Each structure stands twice: as C-alpha cells, then as structure tokens.
Amino acid sequence: MGIAWRALIGERRAALSLVAAASLRAATGLTAVPGRLRVALGATPAPAIVLVPQDLRTADPVRADELISGVYVFAGRIITDADPFAARPPNRDWAEALAGFSWLRHLRAAGTPEAAEAARRLVSGWMEAEARGRSRPSSVTVAAERVRAWIGASGLLLAGADQVFYRRFSRALWRQVRQLDFAIARLPPGVGRLAVLVALVTAGLCMEGEERLVSRASRLLGEELDRQILPDGCHVSRDPGVLVALVLDLLPLRQLFPARNATPPAAILTAVDRMMPMIRFFQHGDGTLARFNGMGQTAIDQVATALAYDETRGLTPASAPRGGYERLEAGGTVALVDCGPAPPPGFSARAHAGCLSFELSSGLETIVINCGSPSLQRATWRIQARKTAAHSTVTVAERSSMTLGRGLYTDGLVLSGPRDVTCRRQDLTLEARHDGYLGRVGVRHGRRLALSAAGDLLEGVDRIEGEDRSYVLRFHIHPAVTLIPTEHPRAALLRLPSGEGWRFLADQPVQVEESVALALAEGPRRTMQITVAVASSAATPAVSWSFQKLERPRPPPRAEDEPELPL
C-alpha cells in the first residue's frame, strides 16, 4: 500500500471520529455545523491560514542544523534517524518533545531551503505515523503545542510546497483544531486547559472563517485567566515558571486581535499586566527564578524577552500575599520565602512540600537554593524533588509536610499539607508558621527571618511546637558556591565564585553533607548542604542561625614608585 493510500485511510479514520463527535454534540443539544462535516469528509478544502503569529522564544541555529541532518536531541537523549516518528523513543519526555513540534522555531528562524525541506519531511513523518495508527498517544497539552507550532511555522512549511502536502497539512491542522475544540469541555482546570485555549484562540485568529471559534474560545480563555491568575499576579499553582511561559504565549496573541480587527478580552490584557511584576519578584540577581513548587531550569533568554515587553516598569513587589510568597531585599541581598499553603488539589500536580523554605542571593550570585524540579531525568528525580528534604527548610521526623496521592485519579496530587499558614511581616522581618505536620506528627513549624538594612546579615530562628519529635534544618547550597567546614562545630564558611565570603553560624552543631541541584540545564549536579539535626524538640524546641557576609581584607597600600636611577 502506497503512502498516499495510507494517508487517505488515516484521514478518513480521523474524519469519522470527528463526525461521531459532532453527532454526540448534536445529541446533547449542540448543533453540528454542516460545513465542518464537509471539511472533515474531504468534500471541502480546509480553511487557509491568513496570519502567522510571532514567536518570542529564542531560536538556535545549531539546533536547526541538527534537525536538518537528522539528529534529534530532546530531554537529554539523542536519536539519529531519518524518520524519528518511526523510531523507538528513549523515554516519554523525549517522545512528547518530538510530538510537540516546538522545535520547528529553530528551522523557521534558519529559513533556508534545507530547513523548509526538513520541516516538511518531519511534519509528513508525523502525519504518516498517524495515518498508520503508529503515532503514540500524547496529552492534549502536547497537541495544543503542536497546533501552535504548525501555525507559527506555516510560512516555512507551505512556501514552495506541492499541492499534495498543502492539502494534507491544512486538513491535518484543521482536524487537530477541531479535536481540541471538542476536548476543551471535559478538560479539568489547570495549566493544560490554558494551553489548549491559547491554541484555539490562536488558530481561530490565524485561520480563515473561524470567527465563531474565536468568540467562544476567547471568552473561555478570559474566564480561565481570571480563575487561575491571582490578584497579585501569581498563578494558582504557585509555580513561578508558569508565569514566564504564559506571558510569552499571551503577548503574540494580543497582537493577533487587532490584525483581525477584533478586540481582545480585557482579561488577557490585565492578566499580562499582573504577571509581569511577579516575574521580577521571583528573580535573583543572576536572573534565575526561585526554585519553588515545580520551578526548574530558568531560561534566562525567555525571562529577558518577557520582561522586555513589561509596560508597567514598576518597582518589584515586596510581597505576594495571595500567592504566598515574601521577598526580603536590602543592599543587593535577596531572600525569597515560600510562606503559602498548598495549592488547590486540581492545581497541585507539581506542588512541592517546601513550606517556609527560602532562597538567598547576594548580588549576581545565588547562595542558598531549593533542589528544584528536574530538567532532565524527570522520572528518576520527580518524586524526590517534591519532598521537604529537597528544600531549605525544616524536616520533622524524617517526613514531608505534604502527602501526595498515588491512586489512579489522584496520582501526584496533594492530598494533605499546609492549610493554615500565618505570616506577619514588618519591614525586613518575617514571622511565619504552618500546620503541615500537625495532622501527621502533631507539631507546627514556625520560622523567623530578619535581614539587616545593609543586607550583610540574615538571621533565622526555627521553632517546633507540639509533640516531642526529631527535626533537621537543611540549607542547600548552590553548586557554584564552595562550602568549607571549620574547626568550630557550629560554623561553616561559604566562598562565592567572585571571592565574596559568607559565614553560617548556628547555636547547635552543624554538619556538611552532600546534596543535589536538579534545576540545571546539564541535568542533576552534585552540591552540598548545611544541616542542623536536633534529636528532641522537647529538649531543644528552637534553633537560631545566621548567614553573615564577611568583609574582604583590604589590600596593603601601595608604596610610591621610586624614581629610576639614570644608568
């Protein structure tokens, strides 16, 4: 059987599924559109693409060369194959990255005939795999990413393409848009629902004759943004990384509306304005975002691009009360603190058990971190990264402050965790308390942080109230920082790459142990942590500690140069 026949059979199979879905909508009171059924059955050409959205994410010419030569590097794994869709994927993350087609932007930026040919070959490979029924099932979020990627690269794909590819591509794109349209009604709340709605609005604005889709999807997107973006600009999942990705998706969308003589919903405009200051809020001096609640590697280029469109240009907020975060900043030193409850269950699939954890940076260098969400080897590290021990906070009785579900419908969701989190702040002093351990081991954890006005001293007190339990204070150190044990049993020295020095001091014995930094581009990397272990909270209910910047020794004064003797 030839390629054309297999493609035709695949398209007919997909068309029948769309007809069945349309019949179901008609049976439930939603009238099927005859024109759409004609397109699905091949009697009418698919709508043409009349606009191409801007892609604000950075393209890499090296990645374009790799794709042209048949080298596919995703999720830290490499496969060399003429048809990657026929190859066995090394892991799920690799397969989803391939099926999402976001890498088309590298070929689009290259813009060469070789890049266009490679792009058409790969899109044809996906359509061929789907026609054979060999395309691996992917999430609706991946399908939404693919739709946006295809539309964004449509200029490269269709320029110089023959009529056969043009018809197959247009019909496959239209069919996926319809599938997303049918799926949106049953999608649970979350980031995935936002991604699908952004894809639908983008498709409606860029494809001819989709005014009804634009109207409905825009309304739903506005409602979802109002629901998920809190008044202070945080996302309801409390993941800082969601803000950057969402801003980069919404900014091009705002530009498409006036190009089609349409008015964007006010919720899209206001959501972007609320999120921009919060991206600055989560930034350390080196540009990275704090590693809280699912935040992994920071794409510095994407953060810089998003902030370049910040029209508010306001001051960085000091507090995000609805999101549950605080920022202490003075003298170039920044301490970012997680003092919020667990997200609602439907938005908690990536939430971490890091209540009252903090990160510390000085100037352009980060000192104390959380381990973060893994960028590579996710299957290996995902569960460990979410535990309390992976955060710079207190672990009680060797347990986490959250319980995660393992059932069919609750897998990864937060079943119990901090709900009653109190936080009081006065200038650069913060006092917070949470009940994440109350139901499990019968204690509450309280933490007091105070940053000096000069930014050269961060003092902390951790207190355990309730039953007699053992507990451990952990301070994970950035891998670029050298941690030096001292002869003093309650102190340790830290040397930053610039040569700046800090001293950690506690009123209990200090240990230096191994740790791992997960939120790095190169994957997990060994680092160190400072720990303070307490055997009994009844005997020692509180531990005081501090990070203090050390003064650099001044160089000896230079002697005046003596005049040279004439020889």
Short mmCIF file of N, CA and C in Angstrom, two decimals, residues 108-241:
data_model
loop_
_atom_site.label_atom_id
_atom_site.label_comp_id
_atom_site.label_asym_id
_atom_site.label_seq_id
_atom_site.Cartn_x
_atom_site.Cartn_y
_atom_site.Cartn_z
N ARG A 108 12.37 27.44 11.43
CA ARG A 108 11.73 28.67 10.92
C ARG A 108 12.72 29.82 10.94
N ALA A 109 13.51 29.93 12.00
CA ALA A 109 14.48 31.02 12.08
C ALA A 109 15.59 30.85 11.05
N ALA A 110 15.98 29.60 10.77
CA ALA A 110 17.00 29.37 9.75
C ALA A 110 16.51 29.84 8.38
N GLY A 111 15.28 29.46 8.02
CA GLY A 111 14.66 29.97 6.81
C GLY A 111 15.28 29.54 5.51
N THR A 112 16.15 28.55 5.50
CA THR A 112 16.82 28.10 4.29
C THR A 112 15.97 27.05 3.58
N PRO A 113 16.24 26.80 2.27
CA PRO A 113 15.53 25.72 1.60
C PRO A 113 15.72 24.37 2.29
N GLU A 114 16.92 24.13 2.84
CA GLU A 114 17.16 22.87 3.55
C GLU A 114 16.30 22.78 4.81
N ALA A 115 16.15 23.91 5.49
CA ALA A 115 15.31 23.94 6.69
C ALA A 115 13.85 23.68 6.33
N ALA A 116 13.37 24.30 5.24
CA ALA A 116 11.99 24.09 4.82
C ALA A 116 11.74 22.64 4.43
N GLU A 117 12.70 22.04 3.74
CA GLU A 117 12.56 20.65 3.34
C GLU A 117 12.54 19.73 4.55
N ALA A 118 13.44 20.00 5.53
CA ALA A 118 13.45 19.19 6.75
C ALA A 118 12.14 19.33 7.52
N ALA A 119 11.60 20.56 7.59
CA ALA A 119 10.35 20.78 8.31
C ALA A 119 9.21 20.01 7.66
N ARG A 120 9.12 20.06 6.32
CA ARG A 120 8.06 19.32 5.63
C ARG A 120 8.24 17.81 5.80
N ARG A 121 9.48 17.34 5.78
CA ARG A 121 9.73 15.92 5.95
C ARG A 121 9.28 15.44 7.33
N LEU A 122 9.54 16.23 8.35
CA LEU A 122 9.19 15.83 9.70
C LEU A 122 7.68 15.91 9.94
N VAL A 123 7.05 16.96 9.42
CA VAL A 123 5.59 17.04 9.55
C VAL A 123 4.93 15.89 8.79
N SER A 124 5.45 15.57 7.62
CA SER A 124 4.92 14.43 6.87
C SER A 124 5.13 13.13 7.63
N GLY A 125 6.26 13.02 8.34
CA GLY A 125 6.51 11.83 9.15
C GLY A 125 5.47 11.66 10.24
N TRP A 126 5.09 12.77 10.88
CA TRP A 126 4.06 12.68 11.92
C TRP A 126 2.71 12.29 11.29
N MET A 127 2.36 12.91 10.15
CA MET A 127 1.09 12.58 9.51
C MET A 127 1.07 11.14 9.05
N GLU A 128 2.21 10.64 8.57
CA GLU A 128 2.30 9.25 8.14
C GLU A 128 2.12 8.30 9.32
N ALA A 129 2.76 8.63 10.45
CA ALA A 129 2.61 7.80 11.64
C ALA A 129 1.17 7.79 12.12
N GLU A 130 0.51 8.94 12.04
CA GLU A 130 -0.90 8.99 12.44
C GLU A 130 -1.76 8.18 11.48
N ALA A 131 -1.46 8.26 10.19
CA ALA A 131 -2.24 7.51 9.21
C ALA A 131 -2.12 6.01 9.42
N ARG A 132 -0.94 5.56 9.85
CA ARG A 132 -0.73 4.14 10.10
C ARG A 132 -1.25 3.71 11.46
N GLY A 133 -1.66 4.69 12.26
CA GLY A 133 -2.07 4.37 13.62
C GLY A 133 -0.90 4.09 14.53
N ARG A 134 0.30 4.57 14.13
CA ARG A 134 1.51 4.31 14.91
C ARG A 134 1.93 5.51 15.75
N SER A 135 1.21 6.62 15.61
CA SER A 135 1.57 7.78 16.43
C SER A 135 1.23 7.47 17.89
N ARG A 136 2.17 7.70 18.76
CA ARG A 136 1.98 7.37 20.17
C ARG A 136 1.02 8.36 20.82
N PRO A 137 0.15 7.88 21.70
CA PRO A 137 -0.80 8.78 22.35
C PRO A 137 -0.07 9.90 23.10
N SER A 138 -0.53 11.09 22.95
CA SER A 138 0.06 12.22 23.66
C SER A 138 -1.04 13.01 24.35
N SER A 139 -0.64 13.84 25.27
CA SER A 139 -1.61 14.61 26.03
C SER A 139 -2.22 15.70 25.16
N VAL A 140 -3.35 16.22 25.63
CA VAL A 140 -3.99 17.32 24.92
C VAL A 140 -3.08 18.54 24.92
N THR A 141 -2.29 18.70 25.98
CA THR A 141 -1.37 19.83 26.03
C THR A 141 -0.32 19.74 24.93
N VAL A 142 0.17 18.55 24.67
CA VAL A 142 1.14 18.36 23.58
C VAL A 142 0.47 18.66 22.24
N ALA A 143 -0.77 18.22 22.06
CA ALA A 143 -1.49 18.52 20.82
C ALA A 143 -1.68 20.02 20.63
N ALA A 144 -1.97 20.74 21.73
CA ALA A 144 -2.12 22.20 21.64
C ALA A 144 -0.79 22.85 21.24
N GLU A 145 0.30 22.36 21.81
CA GLU A 145 1.61 22.89 21.45
C GLU A 145 1.92 22.64 19.98
N ARG A 146 1.53 21.48 19.47
CA ARG A 146 1.76 21.15 18.07
C ARG A 146 0.95 22.06 17.14
N VAL A 147 -0.28 22.32 17.50
CA VAL A 147 -1.11 23.21 16.67
C VAL A 147 -0.48 24.59 16.57
N ARG A 148 -0.04 25.14 17.68
CA ARG A 148 0.57 26.47 17.67
C ARG A 148 1.88 26.46 16.89
N ALA A 149 2.65 25.37 17.03
CA ALA A 149 3.92 25.28 16.31
C ALA A 149 3.70 25.18 14.81
N TRP A 150 2.73 24.41 14.40
CA TRP A 150 2.45 24.29 12.96
C TRP A 150 1.99 25.62 12.37
N ILE A 151 1.12 26.31 13.08
CA ILE A 151 0.66 27.60 12.58
C ILE A 151 1.83 28.59 12.53
N GLY A 152 2.66 28.60 13.56
CA GLY A 152 3.79 29.52 13.58
C GLY A 152 4.79 29.27 12.46
N ALA A 153 4.95 28.00 12.08
CA ALA A 153 5.91 27.65 11.02
C ALA A 153 5.24 27.45 9.67
N SER A 154 3.98 27.81 9.54
CA SER A 154 3.25 27.56 8.30
C SER A 154 3.86 28.28 7.11
N GLY A 155 4.42 29.47 7.33
CA GLY A 155 5.06 30.17 6.23
C GLY A 155 6.22 29.38 5.67
N LEU A 156 7.04 28.80 6.53
CA LEU A 156 8.17 27.98 6.08
C LEU A 156 7.68 26.69 5.45
N LEU A 157 6.65 26.07 6.04
CA LEU A 157 6.19 24.78 5.57
C LEU A 157 5.50 24.85 4.21
N LEU A 158 4.75 25.90 3.98
CA LEU A 158 3.90 25.95 2.78
C LEU A 158 4.55 26.68 1.62
N ALA A 159 5.55 27.49 1.88
CA ALA A 159 6.22 28.19 0.78
C ALA A 159 7.01 27.18 -0.05
N GLY A 160 6.61 27.02 -1.30
CA GLY A 160 7.29 26.07 -2.18
C GLY A 160 6.79 24.65 -2.06
N ALA A 161 5.78 24.39 -1.22
CA ALA A 161 5.25 23.04 -1.06
C ALA A 161 4.33 22.69 -2.23
N ASP A 162 4.25 21.40 -2.56
CA ASP A 162 3.34 20.97 -3.62
C ASP A 162 1.92 20.90 -3.08
N GLN A 163 0.97 20.72 -3.98
CA GLN A 163 -0.44 20.75 -3.61
C GLN A 163 -0.81 19.58 -2.70
N VAL A 164 -0.16 18.43 -2.89
CA VAL A 164 -0.48 17.27 -2.04
C VAL A 164 -0.14 17.57 -0.59
N PHE A 165 1.07 18.09 -0.34
CA PHE A 165 1.44 18.41 1.03
C PHE A 165 0.55 19.52 1.57
N TYR A 166 0.25 20.53 0.75
CA TYR A 166 -0.57 21.66 1.21
C TYR A 166 -1.92 21.16 1.70
N ARG A 167 -2.56 20.27 0.92
CA ARG A 167 -3.89 19.78 1.31
C ARG A 167 -3.81 18.91 2.56
N ARG A 168 -2.81 18.03 2.61
CA ARG A 168 -2.69 17.15 3.77
C ARG A 168 -2.39 17.95 5.04
N PHE A 169 -1.49 18.92 4.93
CA PHE A 169 -1.14 19.73 6.09
C PHE A 169 -2.35 20.53 6.58
N SER A 170 -3.06 21.19 5.65
CA SER A 170 -4.20 22.02 6.04
C SER A 170 -5.28 21.18 6.71
N ARG A 171 -5.53 19.99 6.14
CA ARG A 171 -6.58 19.15 6.71
C ARG A 171 -6.16 18.59 8.07
N ALA A 172 -4.88 18.19 8.20
CA ALA A 172 -4.41 17.67 9.49
C ALA A 172 -4.45 18.75 10.57
N LEU A 173 -4.08 19.97 10.21
CA LEU A 173 -4.12 21.07 11.18
C LEU A 173 -5.56 21.37 11.58
N TRP A 174 -6.43 21.46 10.61
CA TRP A 174 -7.85 21.75 10.90
C TRP A 174 -8.44 20.66 11.78
N ARG A 175 -8.10 19.41 11.48
CA ARG A 175 -8.64 18.29 12.26
C ARG A 175 -8.18 18.36 13.72
N GLN A 176 -6.93 18.72 13.94
CA GLN A 176 -6.43 18.81 15.32
C GLN A 176 -7.10 19.97 16.07
N VAL A 177 -7.37 21.06 15.36
CA VAL A 177 -8.07 22.18 16.00
C VAL A 177 -9.46 21.74 16.44
N ARG A 178 -10.15 20.99 15.57
CA ARG A 178 -11.48 20.50 15.93
C ARG A 178 -11.41 19.55 17.12
N GLN A 179 -10.40 18.70 17.17
CA GLN A 179 -10.26 17.77 18.30
C GLN A 179 -10.03 18.52 19.60
N LEU A 180 -9.22 19.58 19.55
CA LEU A 180 -9.03 20.39 20.75
C LEU A 180 -10.32 21.08 21.15
N ASP A 181 -11.07 21.53 20.16
CA ASP A 181 -12.35 22.21 20.42
C ASP A 181 -13.32 21.26 21.13
N PHE A 182 -13.35 20.00 20.68
CA PHE A 182 -14.22 19.02 21.32
C PHE A 182 -13.73 18.66 22.72
N ALA A 183 -12.41 18.69 22.93
CA ALA A 183 -11.84 18.24 24.20
C ALA A 183 -11.96 19.27 25.31
N ILE A 184 -12.08 20.55 24.97
CA ILE A 184 -11.99 21.59 25.99
C ILE A 184 -13.10 21.48 27.03
N ALA A 185 -14.26 20.97 26.63
CA ALA A 185 -15.38 20.92 27.57
C ALA A 185 -15.12 19.95 28.72
N ARG A 186 -14.30 18.92 28.50
CA ARG A 186 -14.07 17.92 29.55
C ARG A 186 -12.69 18.02 30.18
N LEU A 187 -11.94 19.06 29.83
CA LEU A 187 -10.61 19.22 30.42
C LEU A 187 -10.73 19.75 31.85
N PRO A 188 -9.99 19.19 32.78
CA PRO A 188 -10.02 19.71 34.15
C PRO A 188 -9.29 21.04 34.22
N PRO A 189 -9.52 21.82 35.26
CA PRO A 189 -8.81 23.09 35.40
C PRO A 189 -7.31 22.85 35.57
N GLY A 190 -6.53 23.80 35.10
CA GLY A 190 -5.09 23.67 35.23
C GLY A 190 -4.37 24.37 34.10
N VAL A 191 -3.06 24.26 34.11
CA VAL A 191 -2.25 24.91 33.08
C VAL A 191 -2.56 24.32 31.70
N GLY A 192 -2.86 23.02 31.65
CA GLY A 192 -3.18 22.39 30.38
C GLY A 192 -4.41 23.01 29.73
N ARG A 193 -5.39 23.36 30.51
CA ARG A 193 -6.60 23.99 29.95
C ARG A 193 -6.26 25.35 29.36
N LEU A 194 -5.40 26.10 30.04
CA LEU A 194 -4.96 27.39 29.48
C LEU A 194 -4.23 27.18 28.16
N ALA A 195 -3.36 26.17 28.08
CA ALA A 195 -2.60 25.92 26.86
C ALA A 195 -3.52 25.59 25.69
N VAL A 196 -4.54 24.79 25.93
CA VAL A 196 -5.49 24.42 24.87
C VAL A 196 -6.27 25.65 24.41
N LEU A 197 -6.72 26.47 25.34
CA LEU A 197 -7.48 27.67 24.97
C LEU A 197 -6.62 28.66 24.19
N VAL A 198 -5.35 28.82 24.60
CA VAL A 198 -4.45 29.70 23.84
C VAL A 198 -4.30 29.17 22.42
N ALA A 199 -4.16 27.85 22.25
CA ALA A 199 -4.03 27.26 20.92
C ALA A 199 -5.30 27.48 20.10
N LEU A 200 -6.45 27.33 20.72
CA LEU A 200 -7.71 27.51 19.99
C LEU A 200 -7.90 28.96 19.54
N VAL A 201 -7.61 29.91 20.43
CA VAL A 201 -7.74 31.32 20.05
C VAL A 201 -6.74 31.66 18.95
N THR A 202 -5.52 31.16 19.06
CA THR A 202 -4.52 31.40 18.03
C THR A 202 -4.97 30.85 16.69
N ALA A 203 -5.48 29.61 16.69
CA ALA A 203 -5.95 29.00 15.45
C ALA A 203 -7.13 29.78 14.88
N GLY A 204 -8.05 30.18 15.75
CA GLY A 204 -9.21 30.93 15.27
C GLY A 204 -8.84 32.25 14.63
N LEU A 205 -7.84 32.92 15.17
CA LEU A 205 -7.42 34.21 14.62
C LEU A 205 -6.58 34.05 13.36
N CYS A 206 -5.87 32.94 13.24
CA CYS A 206 -4.95 32.77 12.11
C CYS A 206 -5.57 32.03 10.94
N MET A 207 -6.69 31.32 11.16
CA MET A 207 -7.32 30.55 10.10
C MET A 207 -8.57 31.26 9.60
N GLU A 208 -8.84 31.08 8.35
CA GLU A 208 -9.96 31.78 7.70
C GLU A 208 -11.29 31.20 8.15
N GLY A 209 -12.27 32.09 8.39
CA GLY A 209 -13.63 31.65 8.66
C GLY A 209 -13.85 31.02 10.02
N GLU A 210 -13.06 31.36 11.02
CA GLU A 210 -13.20 30.76 12.35
C GLU A 210 -13.66 31.78 13.38
N GLU A 211 -14.55 32.69 12.97
CA GLU A 211 -15.00 33.74 13.88
C GLU A 211 -15.73 33.18 15.09
N ARG A 212 -16.52 32.13 14.88
CA ARG A 212 -17.26 31.55 16.00
C ARG A 212 -16.30 30.92 17.01
N LEU A 213 -15.26 30.27 16.50
CA LEU A 213 -14.27 29.68 17.39
C LEU A 213 -13.56 30.76 18.19
N VAL A 214 -13.20 31.87 17.54
CA VAL A 214 -12.52 32.97 18.23
C VAL A 214 -13.40 33.52 19.34
N SER A 215 -14.67 33.72 19.04
CA SER A 215 -15.58 34.30 20.03
C SER A 215 -15.72 33.40 21.25
N ARG A 216 -15.94 32.11 21.02
CA ARG A 216 -16.15 31.19 22.14
C ARG A 216 -14.86 30.95 22.93
N ALA A 217 -13.78 30.65 22.21
CA ALA A 217 -12.52 30.34 22.89
C ALA A 217 -11.96 31.56 23.62
N SER A 218 -12.13 32.75 23.07
CA SER A 218 -11.65 33.96 23.74
C SER A 218 -12.38 34.19 25.06
N ARG A 219 -13.68 33.96 25.03
CA ARG A 219 -14.46 34.12 26.26
C ARG A 219 -14.00 33.12 27.32
N LEU A 220 -13.82 31.87 26.91
CA LEU A 220 -13.37 30.84 27.86
C LEU A 220 -11.96 31.13 28.37
N LEU A 221 -11.09 31.64 27.49
CA LEU A 221 -9.73 31.96 27.90
C LEU A 221 -9.73 33.08 28.92
N GLY A 222 -10.55 34.10 28.69
CA GLY A 222 -10.64 35.20 29.66
C GLY A 222 -11.13 34.72 31.01
N GLU A 223 -12.14 33.84 31.01
CA GLU A 223 -12.66 33.31 32.28
C GLU A 223 -11.60 32.47 32.99
N GLU A 224 -10.84 31.69 32.23
CA GLU A 224 -9.82 30.83 32.84
C GLU A 224 -8.67 31.66 33.40
N LEU A 225 -8.29 32.73 32.71
CA LEU A 225 -7.23 33.60 33.23
C LEU A 225 -7.67 34.27 34.53
N ASP A 226 -8.91 34.72 34.58
CA ASP A 226 -9.42 35.32 35.81
C ASP A 226 -9.42 34.30 36.95
N ARG A 227 -9.62 33.04 36.61
CA ARG A 227 -9.68 31.99 37.63
C ARG A 227 -8.29 31.58 38.09
N GLN A 228 -7.33 31.55 37.19
CA GLN A 228 -6.02 30.98 37.51
C GLN A 228 -4.96 32.01 37.88
N ILE A 229 -5.07 33.24 37.41
CA ILE A 229 -4.09 34.27 37.75
C ILE A 229 -4.63 35.07 38.93
N LEU A 230 -3.96 34.96 40.06
CA LEU A 230 -4.42 35.59 41.29
C LEU A 230 -4.28 37.11 41.21
N PRO A 231 -4.95 37.83 42.08
CA PRO A 231 -4.88 39.31 42.02
C PRO A 231 -3.47 39.87 42.14
N ASP A 232 -2.56 39.17 42.85
CA ASP A 232 -1.20 39.69 42.95
C ASP A 232 -0.32 39.27 41.78
N GLY A 233 -0.86 38.48 40.85
CA GLY A 233 -0.10 38.08 39.67
C GLY A 233 0.47 36.69 39.70
N CYS A 234 0.41 35.99 40.85
CA CYS A 234 0.88 34.61 40.92
C CYS A 234 -0.11 33.68 40.22
N HIS A 235 0.39 32.55 39.76
CA HIS A 235 -0.50 31.52 39.24
C HIS A 235 -1.01 30.70 40.41
N VAL A 236 -2.22 30.18 40.30
CA VAL A 236 -2.83 29.47 41.42
C VAL A 236 -2.04 28.22 41.79
N SER A 237 -1.27 27.66 40.86
CA SER A 237 -0.42 26.50 41.18
C SER A 237 0.79 26.88 42.00
N ARG A 238 1.13 28.17 42.09
CA ARG A 238 2.26 28.72 42.83
C ARG A 238 3.60 28.37 42.19
N ASP A 239 3.59 28.01 40.93
CA ASP A 239 4.81 27.69 40.17
C ASP A 239 5.26 28.94 39.43
N PRO A 240 6.44 29.51 39.77
CA PRO A 240 6.88 30.74 39.09
C PRO A 240 7.10 30.56 37.60
N GLY A 241 7.49 29.35 37.17
CA GLY A 241 7.77 29.13 35.76
C GLY A 241 6.56 29.26 34.87
#
